[in-house]
Structures are given as C-alpha cells and as structure tokens.
Amino acid sequence: METGKFITLEGGEGAGKTTQATRIKSALEAANIEVVVTREPGGTFGAEAIRDLVLGGSHERWSGLTELLLMYAARLDHVEKLIKPALARGVWVLCDRFNDSSMGYQGYARGLGRERVAAIDQVVLDGFKPDLTILFDIDPILAQRRVKTRGEDLSRFDTEELEFHKTLRAAFLDIAKRNAERFGIVDATLSRDAIETQIKHILMQKFTGLRLG
Ligand code: TYD
C-alpha cells in the first residue's frame, strides 16, 4: 500500500489555519483519501500533557531552550505514536504546526538560532519532514485584530509584542525561501473561500493525480 502524505500548516497566530484544516480534510475525503487532522504541540495523550506545561503559566516560566526541548519531546511522541503509524496505513496527516514552528518561534523569534534548532531537529526527527508545508502569510497587525475579535483565550504567546510577530512573519518567509521545494504560501488576508481555493491548487500541483473539486 502507498504511504500517506504528511502536510503541515504554519504561520503566525490568527492566520486561520484551523478553519482551513477542516476544509482541506473534507476536500481530501471527497477524493476518497482518509485523513487525520492533528496539531502541535499536542496530538497524543503525552504530547497534550506537555502542551499544557509549555503553553500554560507565565511568560517567564521556561527559558527559550527549555521551551524548544519541550516542543521536541512532544513532537517525538506525536511522530512515533500517531503520525508515522497513520502514514504507514496510507492515511494522510494534516498537522496544525510542526517543526517549522520551532524554527520560526524558538530559532528566529526567540533568538536561539537556526543551527541549534536544526541540530536538535536532526537528533530527534532524523530527517523526517513534511511532504508539503502550507504557510499562511498575514500582516501581524491584521492577524492580532482577528485573534482579539474571536475572543479566544489568550495563550501566553498571544500577549507577545507586535515586534515579536513581525520578526516571526519574516522568519516564516525566510524558512519558506530556504525550503522552496516543500513550501506553498497562501495569502491569509483573503476570504476563507479564496484561501481554500489557493490551498487546493497547491495540493494538486504537489501531488500529481490528485483531483479536488
Ligand atoms: P495554539 O493556541 O495552538 O496557537 P495557534 O492557533 O496559533 O496555532 O498555540 C500554539 C503556540 O505554540 C503558538 O503560539 C506557537 C507555539 N509553538 C512554538 O512556539 N513552537 C513550536 O514548535 C510549536 C509547535 C508551537
């Protein structure tokens, strides 16, 4: 049996990844593809417990490096117990954030540096990476406004300064440029329908033979 495809969704806060994950799942299912939607940090029982640790509490709770190690501890559990077994069964995996978030947030925005994150990534994932990564690109001022109007609980990351989010946007664009063969970029300021259409095009371009209505 053919293995499933591993697709990740990346970007700053308030970019609309979660809505699109649901939509892409439906579109792929309509094409007779079995899909599991998951998220990071989290996705398995153990990784969700680590998520509570890393996202809860005060801003100063963890140093940047500790935060990075917690993200990778959660990620390894997720990869070993959920992602790789699903792919092996031929199921496609749609993951809301993955290792590019560690590079963007911890490596660039929190200043740990690309090399350090890449070194840990190599030790933990040993070259395992997404088949396709969709970057939701949006001006952080617009994105913050969206997060606020949705009235969501503000995790400790949402209260970061605008400067942080600007750095983060530039970080993701740089990561996408360095991995151009793996990335597709969507304009997350567009309407939900227009974003969905863009993503479908990216999917059909990447996976030859895939037809999405
Ligand atoms: P979440 O509420 O899921 O945010 P979003 O809806 O924007 O995806 O919180 C996840 C937060 O964790 C988000 O601020 C990004 C951050 N994060 C990292 O800093 N490093 C990582 O490796 C991952 C996976 C997430």
Coordinates of C-alpha atoms and ligand atoms in Angstrom, one line a residue:
M1 CA 0.0 0.0 0.0
E2 CA 1.1 3.5 -0.7
T3 CA 2.0 5.6 2.3
G4 CA 0.0 8.6 3.2
K5 CA 1.2 12.2 2.7
F6 CA 2.3 14.4 5.6
I7 CA 1.1 18.0 5.2
T8 CA 1.7 20.8 7.8
L9 CA 0.1 24.2 8.2
E10 CA 2.3 27.0 9.5
G11 CA 2.1 30.7 10.2
G12 CA 1.6 33.2 13.0
E13 CA -1.4 33.5 15.3
G14 CA -4.8 34.4 13.9
A15 CA -4.0 33.3 10.3
G16 CA -6.9 30.9 10.0
K17 CA -5.1 27.6 9.9
T18 CA -7.6 25.7 12.0
T19 CA -10.6 26.6 9.8
Q20 CA -8.7 25.5 6.7
A21 CA -7.6 22.3 8.2
T22 CA -11.2 21.3 8.5
R23 CA -11.9 22.4 4.9
I24 CA -8.9 20.6 3.4
K25 CA -9.9 17.4 5.3
S26 CA -13.3 17.5 3.7
A27 CA -11.9 18.1 0.2
L28 CA -9.5 15.2 0.5
E29 CA -12.1 12.9 1.9
A30 CA -14.3 13.8 -1.1
A31 CA -11.5 12.5 -3.2
N32 CA -11.6 9.2 -1.2
I33 CA -8.5 9.9 0.9
E34 CA -8.5 9.0 4.5
V35 CA -7.3 12.0 6.6
V36 CA -6.4 12.6 10.2
V37 CA -6.1 16.2 11.5
T38 CA -3.8 16.8 14.4
R39 CA -1.9 19.7 16.0
E40 CA 1.3 20.7 17.7
P41 CA 2.3 21.0 20.4
G42 CA 0.0 18.0 21.2
G43 CA -1.8 15.3 19.2
T44 CA -1.2 12.4 21.6
F45 CA -2.0 12.0 25.2
G46 CA 1.5 12.6 26.3
A47 CA 2.1 15.4 23.9
E48 CA -1.1 17.2 25.1
A49 CA 0.2 17.0 28.7
I50 CA 3.4 18.7 27.5
R51 CA 1.3 21.2 25.7
D52 CA -0.4 22.2 28.9
L53 CA 3.0 22.6 30.5
V54 CA 4.5 24.7 27.8
L55 CA 1.6 27.0 26.9
G56 CA 0.3 27.5 30.4
G57 CA 1.7 29.8 33.1
S58 CA 3.6 33.0 33.0
H59 CA 5.7 34.2 30.1
E60 CA 9.0 33.7 32.0
R61 CA 8.2 30.2 33.0
W62 CA 10.6 28.5 30.6
S63 CA 13.8 29.6 29.0
G64 CA 13.9 29.5 25.2
L65 CA 16.0 26.3 25.1
T66 CA 13.8 24.5 27.6
E67 CA 10.7 25.5 25.6
L68 CA 12.4 24.1 22.5
L69 CA 13.2 20.8 24.2
L70 CA 9.6 20.5 25.4
M71 CA 8.3 21.1 21.9
Y72 CA 10.6 18.4 20.6
A73 CA 9.7 16.0 23.4
A74 CA 6.0 16.5 22.5
R75 CA 6.9 16.1 18.8
L76 CA 8.7 12.9 19.1
D77 CA 5.8 11.3 21.0
H78 CA 3.4 12.6 18.3
V79 CA 5.6 11.4 15.4
E80 CA 6.2 7.9 16.9
K81 CA 2.6 7.2 18.1
L82 CA 0.4 9.0 15.7
I83 CA 2.0 10.5 12.6
K84 CA 4.2 7.7 11.4
P85 CA 1.7 4.9 12.1
A86 CA -1.0 6.8 10.2
L87 CA 1.2 7.4 7.2
A88 CA 2.2 3.7 7.2
R89 CA -1.5 2.8 7.0
G90 CA -1.9 5.0 3.9
V91 CA -3.7 7.8 5.9
W92 CA -2.8 11.4 5.1
V93 CA -1.9 13.5 8.1
L94 CA -2.8 17.2 8.3
C95 CA -0.9 18.8 11.1
D96 CA -1.6 22.3 12.5
R97 CA 2.1 23.4 13.1
F98 CA 5.2 21.2 13.1
N99 CA 8.9 21.6 13.2
D100 CA 8.9 24.9 11.2
S101 CA 7.1 26.5 14.2
S102 CA 10.1 25.5 16.4
M103 CA 12.4 27.1 13.8
G104 CA 10.3 30.2 13.5
Y105 CA 9.3 30.8 17.1
Q106 CA 12.3 29.4 19.1
G107 CA 15.0 29.6 16.5
Y108 CA 14.3 33.0 15.0
A109 CA 11.8 34.9 17.1
R110 CA 13.2 33.8 20.5
G111 CA 16.7 34.0 19.2
L112 CA 18.0 30.5 19.8
G113 CA 19.5 30.5 16.3
R114 CA 18.9 28.3 13.2
E115 CA 21.8 26.0 13.8
R116 CA 20.8 25.0 17.3
V117 CA 17.2 24.2 16.3
A118 CA 18.4 22.3 13.2
A119 CA 20.8 20.2 15.3
I120 CA 18.1 19.2 17.7
D121 CA 15.7 18.5 14.8
Q122 CA 18.3 16.2 13.3
V123 CA 18.8 14.3 16.6
V124 CA 15.1 13.9 17.2
L125 CA 13.5 13.5 13.8
D126 CA 16.5 12.1 11.9
G127 CA 15.5 13.7 8.6
F128 CA 11.7 13.0 8.9
K129 CA 9.9 16.1 7.5
P130 CA 6.6 17.1 5.9
D131 CA 5.9 16.3 2.2
L132 CA 4.3 19.7 1.9
T133 CA 4.1 22.7 4.2
I134 CA 1.5 25.5 3.7
L135 CA 2.5 28.8 5.0
F136 CA -0.4 31.2 6.0
D137 CA 1.1 34.6 5.5
I138 CA -0.5 37.6 7.0
D139 CA 0.4 41.1 8.3
P140 CA 0.6 40.6 12.1
I141 CA -1.4 43.7 12.9
L142 CA -4.3 42.3 10.9
A143 CA -3.8 38.9 12.5
Q144 CA -3.8 40.2 16.1
R145 CA -7.1 42.1 15.4
R146 CA -8.6 38.8 14.3
V147 CA -7.4 36.9 17.4
K148 CA -9.0 39.6 19.6
T149 CA -12.3 39.7 17.8
R150 CA -12.6 35.9 18.1
G151 CA -12.5 36.5 21.8
E152 CA -10.3 33.4 22.3
D153 CA -8.4 32.7 25.5
L154 CA -5.0 34.4 25.1
S155 CA -2.3 31.9 25.5
R156 CA 1.0 33.3 26.7
F157 CA 2.2 33.6 23.1
D158 CA -0.7 35.9 22.1
T159 CA 0.3 38.6 24.5
E160 CA 3.7 39.0 22.9
E161 CA 4.6 42.3 21.5
L162 CA 3.9 43.2 17.9
E163 CA 7.6 43.3 17.2
F164 CA 7.8 39.6 18.0
H165 CA 5.1 38.8 15.5
K166 CA 6.8 40.9 12.8
T167 CA 10.0 39.0 13.4
L168 CA 8.0 35.8 13.2
R169 CA 6.4 36.7 9.9
A170 CA 9.8 37.4 8.4
A171 CA 11.1 34.2 9.9
F172 CA 8.5 32.0 8.3
L173 CA 9.0 33.7 4.9
D174 CA 12.8 33.0 5.2
I175 CA 12.2 29.4 6.2
A176 CA 9.9 29.0 3.2
K177 CA 12.5 30.5 0.9
R178 CA 15.2 28.2 2.1
N179 CA 12.9 25.2 1.6
A180 CA 11.1 26.3 -1.5
E181 CA 10.5 22.8 -2.8
R182 CA 8.5 21.8 0.3
F183 CA 6.5 25.1 0.8
G184 CA 3.4 26.6 -0.6
I185 CA 2.5 30.2 0.6
V186 CA -1.1 31.4 0.8
D187 CA -2.3 35.0 1.3
A188 CA -4.1 34.7 4.6
T189 CA -5.7 38.1 4.3
L190 CA -8.1 36.7 1.6
S191 CA -11.5 35.3 2.3
R192 CA -11.9 31.8 3.6
D193 CA -13.2 30.5 0.3
A194 CA -10.3 32.1 -1.6
I195 CA -7.7 30.7 0.7
E196 CA -9.3 27.2 0.4
T197 CA -9.0 27.5 -3.4
Q198 CA -5.4 28.5 -3.2
I199 CA -4.6 25.6 -1.0
K200 CA -6.4 23.1 -3.3
H201 CA -4.3 24.4 -6.2
I202 CA -1.1 23.9 -4.2
L203 CA -2.2 20.4 -3.3
M204 CA -3.0 19.4 -6.9
Q205 CA 0.3 20.9 -8.1
K206 CA 2.3 19.0 -5.5
F207 CA 0.6 15.6 -5.6
T208 CA 0.2 14.7 -9.3
G209 CA -3.0 12.8 -10.0
L210 CA -4.9 14.4 -7.1
R211 CA -8.2 15.9 -8.2
L212 CA -10.1 18.2 -5.8
G213 CA -13.5 19.7 -6.5
Ligands
TYD1 P1 -2.1 27.5 19.6 O1 -3.1 28.0 20.6 O2 -2.3 26.1 19.1 O3 -1.8 28.6 18.5 P2 -2.2 28.7 17.0 O4 -3.7 28.6 17.0 O5 -1.7 30.0 16.6 O6 -1.5 27.5 16.3 O7 -0.7 27.6 20.4 C1 0.4 27.1 20.0 C2 1.5 28.0 20.3 O8 2.8 27.4 20.4 C3 1.7 29.1 19.2 O9 1.9 30.3 19.8 C4 3.0 28.7 18.6 C5 3.8 28.0 19.7 N1 4.7 27.0 19.2 C6 6.1 27.2 19.4 O10 6.5 28.2 19.9 N2 7.0 26.2 18.9 C7 6.6 25.0 18.4 O11 7.4 24.2 18.0 C8 5.1 24.8 18.2 C9 4.6 23.6 17.6 C10 4.3 25.8 18.6

